[in-house]
Structure formats: structure tokens, C-alpha cells
mmCIF file of C-alpha atoms in Angstrom:
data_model
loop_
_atom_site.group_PDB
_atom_site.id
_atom_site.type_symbol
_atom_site.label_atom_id
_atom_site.label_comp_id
_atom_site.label_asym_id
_atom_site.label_seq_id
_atom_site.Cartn_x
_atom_site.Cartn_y
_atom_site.Cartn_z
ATOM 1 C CA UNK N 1 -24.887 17.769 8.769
ATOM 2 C CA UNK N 2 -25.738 16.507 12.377
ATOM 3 C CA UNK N 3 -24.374 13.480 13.797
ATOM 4 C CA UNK N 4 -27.382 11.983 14.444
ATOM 5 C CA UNK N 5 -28.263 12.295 10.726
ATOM 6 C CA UNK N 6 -27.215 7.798 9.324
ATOM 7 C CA UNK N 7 -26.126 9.206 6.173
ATOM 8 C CA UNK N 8 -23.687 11.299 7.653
ATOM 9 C CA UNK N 9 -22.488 8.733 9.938
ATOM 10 C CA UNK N 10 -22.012 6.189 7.230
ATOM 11 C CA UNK N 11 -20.028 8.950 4.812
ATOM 12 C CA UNK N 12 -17.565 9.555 7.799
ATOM 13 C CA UNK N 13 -16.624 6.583 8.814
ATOM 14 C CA UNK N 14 -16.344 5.398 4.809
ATOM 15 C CA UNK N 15 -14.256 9.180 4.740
ATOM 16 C CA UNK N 16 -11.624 7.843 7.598
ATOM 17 C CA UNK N 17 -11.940 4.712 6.592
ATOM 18 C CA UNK N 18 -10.516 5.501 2.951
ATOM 19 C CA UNK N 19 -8.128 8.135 4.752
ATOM 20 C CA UNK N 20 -6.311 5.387 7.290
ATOM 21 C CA UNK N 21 -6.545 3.131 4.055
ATOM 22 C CA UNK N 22 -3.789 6.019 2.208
ATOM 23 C CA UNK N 23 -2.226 6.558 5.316
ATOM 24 C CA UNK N 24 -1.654 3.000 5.581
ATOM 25 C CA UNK N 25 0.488 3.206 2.562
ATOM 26 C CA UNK N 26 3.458 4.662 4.679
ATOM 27 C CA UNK N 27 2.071 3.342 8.248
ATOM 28 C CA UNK N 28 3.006 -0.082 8.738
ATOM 29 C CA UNK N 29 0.653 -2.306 10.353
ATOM 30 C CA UNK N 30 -2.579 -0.619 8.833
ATOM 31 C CA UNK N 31 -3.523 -2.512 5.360
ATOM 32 C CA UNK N 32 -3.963 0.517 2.782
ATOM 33 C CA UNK N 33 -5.981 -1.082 -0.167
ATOM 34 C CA UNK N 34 -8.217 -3.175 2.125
ATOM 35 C CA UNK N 35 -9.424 0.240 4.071
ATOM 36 C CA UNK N 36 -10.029 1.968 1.216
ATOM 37 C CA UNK N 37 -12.129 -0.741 -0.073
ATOM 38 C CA UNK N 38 -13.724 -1.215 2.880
ATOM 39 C CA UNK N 39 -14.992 2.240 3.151
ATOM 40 C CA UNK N 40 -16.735 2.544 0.129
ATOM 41 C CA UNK N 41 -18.011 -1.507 1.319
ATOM 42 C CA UNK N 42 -19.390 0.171 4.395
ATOM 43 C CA UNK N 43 -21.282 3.184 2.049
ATOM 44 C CA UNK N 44 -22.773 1.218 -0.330
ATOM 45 C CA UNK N 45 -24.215 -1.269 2.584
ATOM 46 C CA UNK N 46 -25.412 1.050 4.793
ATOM 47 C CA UNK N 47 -25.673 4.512 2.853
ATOM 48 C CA UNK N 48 -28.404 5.522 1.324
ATOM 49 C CA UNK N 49 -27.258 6.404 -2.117
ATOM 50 C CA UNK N 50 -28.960 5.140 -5.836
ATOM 51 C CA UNK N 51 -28.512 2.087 -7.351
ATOM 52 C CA UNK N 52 -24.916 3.101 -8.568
ATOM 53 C CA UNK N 53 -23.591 2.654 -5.077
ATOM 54 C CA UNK N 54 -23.136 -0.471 -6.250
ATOM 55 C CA UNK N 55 -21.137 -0.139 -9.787
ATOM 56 C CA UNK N 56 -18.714 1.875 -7.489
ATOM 57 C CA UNK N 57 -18.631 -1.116 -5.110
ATOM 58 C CA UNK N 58 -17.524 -3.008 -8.449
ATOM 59 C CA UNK N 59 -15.434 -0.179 -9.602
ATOM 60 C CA UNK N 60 -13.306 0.112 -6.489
ATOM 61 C CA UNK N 61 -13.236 -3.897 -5.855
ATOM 62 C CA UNK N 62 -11.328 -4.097 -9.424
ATOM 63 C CA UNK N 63 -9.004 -1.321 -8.573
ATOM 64 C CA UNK N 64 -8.174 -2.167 -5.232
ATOM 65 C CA UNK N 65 -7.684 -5.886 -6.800
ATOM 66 C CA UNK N 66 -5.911 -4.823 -9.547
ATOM 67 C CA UNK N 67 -3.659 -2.409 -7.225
ATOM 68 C CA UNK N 68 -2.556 -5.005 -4.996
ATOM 69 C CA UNK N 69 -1.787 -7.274 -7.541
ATOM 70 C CA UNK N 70 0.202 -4.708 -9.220
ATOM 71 C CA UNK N 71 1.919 -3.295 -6.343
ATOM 72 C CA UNK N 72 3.747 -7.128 -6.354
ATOM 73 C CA UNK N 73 4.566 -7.960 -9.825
ATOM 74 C CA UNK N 74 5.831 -4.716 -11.078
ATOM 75 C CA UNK N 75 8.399 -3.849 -8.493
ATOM 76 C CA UNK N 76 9.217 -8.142 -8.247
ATOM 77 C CA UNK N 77 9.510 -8.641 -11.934
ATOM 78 C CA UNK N 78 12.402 -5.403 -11.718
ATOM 79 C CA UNK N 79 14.219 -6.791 -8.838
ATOM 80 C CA UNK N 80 14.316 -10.320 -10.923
ATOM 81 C CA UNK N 81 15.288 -8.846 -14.064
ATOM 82 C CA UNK N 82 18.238 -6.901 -11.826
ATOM 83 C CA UNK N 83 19.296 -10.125 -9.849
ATOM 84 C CA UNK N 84 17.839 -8.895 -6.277
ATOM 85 C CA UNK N 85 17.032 -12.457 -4.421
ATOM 86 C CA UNK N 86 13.955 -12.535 -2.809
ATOM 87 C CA UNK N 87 15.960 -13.677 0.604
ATOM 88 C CA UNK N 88 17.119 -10.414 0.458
ATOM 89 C CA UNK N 89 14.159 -8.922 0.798
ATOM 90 C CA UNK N 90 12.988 -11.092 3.136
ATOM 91 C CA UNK N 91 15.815 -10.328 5.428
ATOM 92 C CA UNK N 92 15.118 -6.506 4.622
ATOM 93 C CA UNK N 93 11.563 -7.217 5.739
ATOM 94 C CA UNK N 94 12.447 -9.050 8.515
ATOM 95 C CA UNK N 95 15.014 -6.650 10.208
ATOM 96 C CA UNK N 96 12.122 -3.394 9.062
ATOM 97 C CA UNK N 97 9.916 -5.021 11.451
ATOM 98 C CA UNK N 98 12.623 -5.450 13.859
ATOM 99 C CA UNK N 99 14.090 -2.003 13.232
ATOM 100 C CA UNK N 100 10.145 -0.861 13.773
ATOM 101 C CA UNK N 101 9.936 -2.087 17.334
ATOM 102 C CA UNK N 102 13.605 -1.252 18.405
ATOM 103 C CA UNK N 103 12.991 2.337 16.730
ATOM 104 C CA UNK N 104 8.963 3.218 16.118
ATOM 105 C CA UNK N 105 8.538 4.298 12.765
ATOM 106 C CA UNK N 106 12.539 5.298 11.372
ATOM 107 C CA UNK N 107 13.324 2.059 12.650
ATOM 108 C CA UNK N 108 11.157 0.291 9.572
ATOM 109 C CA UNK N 109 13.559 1.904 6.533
ATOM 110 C CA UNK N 110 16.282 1.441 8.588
ATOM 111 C CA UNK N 111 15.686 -2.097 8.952
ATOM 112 C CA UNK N 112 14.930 -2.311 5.632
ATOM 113 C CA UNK N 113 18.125 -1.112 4.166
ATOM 114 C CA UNK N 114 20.406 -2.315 6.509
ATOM 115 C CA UNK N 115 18.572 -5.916 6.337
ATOM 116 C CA UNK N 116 18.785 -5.718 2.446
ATOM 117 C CA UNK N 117 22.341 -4.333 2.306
ATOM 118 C CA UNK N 118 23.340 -6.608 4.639
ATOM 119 C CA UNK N 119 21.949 -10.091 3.024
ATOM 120 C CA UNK N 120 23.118 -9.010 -0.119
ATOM 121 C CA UNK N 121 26.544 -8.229 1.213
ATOM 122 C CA UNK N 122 27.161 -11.802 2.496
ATOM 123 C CA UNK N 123 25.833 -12.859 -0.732
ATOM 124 C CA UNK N 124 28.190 -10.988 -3.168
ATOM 125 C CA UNK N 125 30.970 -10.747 -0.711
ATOM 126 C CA UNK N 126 32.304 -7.063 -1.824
ATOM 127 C CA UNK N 127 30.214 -3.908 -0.546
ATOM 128 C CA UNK N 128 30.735 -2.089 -3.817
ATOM 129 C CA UNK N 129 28.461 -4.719 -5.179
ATOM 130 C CA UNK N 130 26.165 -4.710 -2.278
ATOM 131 C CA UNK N 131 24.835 -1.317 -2.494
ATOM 132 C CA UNK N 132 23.493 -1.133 -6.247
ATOM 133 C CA UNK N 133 21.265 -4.286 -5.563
ATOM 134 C CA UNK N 134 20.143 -2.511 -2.147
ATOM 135 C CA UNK N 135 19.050 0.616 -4.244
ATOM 136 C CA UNK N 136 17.283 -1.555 -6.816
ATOM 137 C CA UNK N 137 15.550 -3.035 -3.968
ATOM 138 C CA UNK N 138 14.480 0.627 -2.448
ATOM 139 C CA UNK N 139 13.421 1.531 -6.035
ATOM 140 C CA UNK N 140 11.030 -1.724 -6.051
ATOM 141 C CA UNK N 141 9.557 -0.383 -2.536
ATOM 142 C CA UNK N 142 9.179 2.856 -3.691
ATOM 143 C CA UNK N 143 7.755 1.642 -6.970
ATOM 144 C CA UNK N 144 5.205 -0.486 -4.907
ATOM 145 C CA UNK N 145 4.041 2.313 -2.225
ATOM 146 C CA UNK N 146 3.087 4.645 -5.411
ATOM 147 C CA UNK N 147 1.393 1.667 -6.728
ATOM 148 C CA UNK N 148 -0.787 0.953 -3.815
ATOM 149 C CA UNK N 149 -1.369 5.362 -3.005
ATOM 150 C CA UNK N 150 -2.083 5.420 -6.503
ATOM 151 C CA UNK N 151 -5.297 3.006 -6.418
ATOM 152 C CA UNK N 152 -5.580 4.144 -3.081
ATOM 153 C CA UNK N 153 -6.436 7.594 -4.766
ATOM 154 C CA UNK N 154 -8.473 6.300 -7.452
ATOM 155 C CA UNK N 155 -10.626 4.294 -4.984
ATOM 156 C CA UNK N 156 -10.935 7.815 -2.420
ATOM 157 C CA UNK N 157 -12.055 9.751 -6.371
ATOM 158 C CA UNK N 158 -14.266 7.099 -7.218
ATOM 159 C CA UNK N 159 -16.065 7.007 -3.602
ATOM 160 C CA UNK N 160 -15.739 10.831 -3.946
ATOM 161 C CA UNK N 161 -17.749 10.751 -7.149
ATOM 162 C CA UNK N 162 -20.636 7.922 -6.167
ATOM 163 C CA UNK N 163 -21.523 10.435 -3.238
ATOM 164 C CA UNK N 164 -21.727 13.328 -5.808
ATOM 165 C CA UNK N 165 -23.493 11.442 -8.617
ATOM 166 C CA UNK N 166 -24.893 7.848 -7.239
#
């Protein structure tokens, strides 16, 4: 495979792409299920594959759909059902990006937590009740990264298999 070969060109960058798009999973700032998609946009526009370059297109638009639609409602219909307000996780989020600037990358789960703890502290007023809703919200953002990796994967298997079989 030579670099000056298009087809090889276009299967690399759709190969980081997809990669950066599961990195971005665990990388703030880099949008995981839009990369992956993306990727396998770029291949079937500009690779040279068969007609079923474009039923993977399909394939991977539902799952990375489906994925980020998922990745919300599952982990947000658990932290209803266990009485986690969503301005605590907005102050989670908030102080994560803080925490993200102030310390690159540990800074984000630090944020997080501490954001979460501490909105849900003034909240409920007793720490002993402030922690279990600050694990059920680190459950629901744990639940929610193996959503998104998950498609993630499927999209990277599906890509994998149009440039085997398309």
C-alpha cells in the first residue's frame, strides 16, 4: 500500500478518523460518535468500494444515531428514577470543565465528582446523603461512556467489514 495509492488514503484517514472517534469517548473535547461516523462518511464518498459502501453508510448512521440517543436516556432515566437532579449534574459538568483547564485531563473527574458531590450536598444538607446520589451519578457516566464505546465499536466492525466485503 503506497501513499500515493486514493484508496489507501481514503481508508486511513476513515481508520483515524474512527480511532479519535473511540478515543473521544474518554478525551474530552473530541466528539466520539460523530468521528466514527464521519469516517466511514468520508469512505463511502471518496473510496472506491461496491455499491454496499452505502448500506454501511446507513448501517453506521442508525447506530451512531441510535448510540447517542441511548447514551442520554439510559443513564438519565436511572439518575431520575434515583432522585439525582439534573442541576447536579450540571454543576458536575460545569466544575469537570473547570477542573479540566485548572488540571488537564484528572482535572475533568475531579471536577465532576467534586461538582456533583458538592451540589448535592447543599441540596440534602448531610454528607452521608450526599455521596450515594454522587455515585449514582458516576454510575450514569460510566453507563453512558460504555454506551457511546460500544456503538463506537460497532460502527469501527461495521466499517471494518464494508472494506472486507463491500
Amino acid at each position: 500500500m503506497s501513499l500515493t495509492d486514493s484508496q489507501a488514503v481514503v481508508s486511513v484517514v476513515a481508520a483515524l478518523a474512527i480511532v479519535a472517534g473511540l478515543a473521544g469517548v474518554v478525551v474530552p473535547g473530541l466528539p466520539a460518535l460523530p468521528l466514527c461516523w464521519g469516517g466511514v462518511l468520508v469512505w463511502t464518498l471518496f473510496g472506491d468500494a461496491g455499491p454496499g459502501r452505502w448500506a454501511v453508510l446507513a448501517a453506521a448512521t442508525v447506530l451512531a444515531a441510535g448510540g447517542t440517543v441511548l447514551k442520554y436516556l439510559w443513564p438519565g432515566r436511572n439518575l431520575k428514577r434515583t432522585g439525582v437532579p439534573t442541576t447536579s449534574l450540571l454543576a458536575g459538568g460545569l466544575l469537570g470543565v473547570v477542573g479540566f483547564f485548572v488540571i488537564p485531563v484528572v482535572g475533568l473527574p475531579i471536577g465532576f465528582v467534586g461538582g456533583i458531590f458538592g451540589a448535592e450536598r447543599l441540596r440534602l444538607g448531610d454528607t452521608r446523603l450526599a455521596w450515594p446520589a454522587t455515585v449514582q451519578a458516576l454510575k450514569a457516566a460510566g453507563l453512558s461512556m460504555v454506551l457511546e464505546f460500544t456503538a463506537g465499536l460497532m460502527i469501527a466492525a461495521l466499517w471494518v467489514a464494508g472494506l472486507l466485503f463491500a
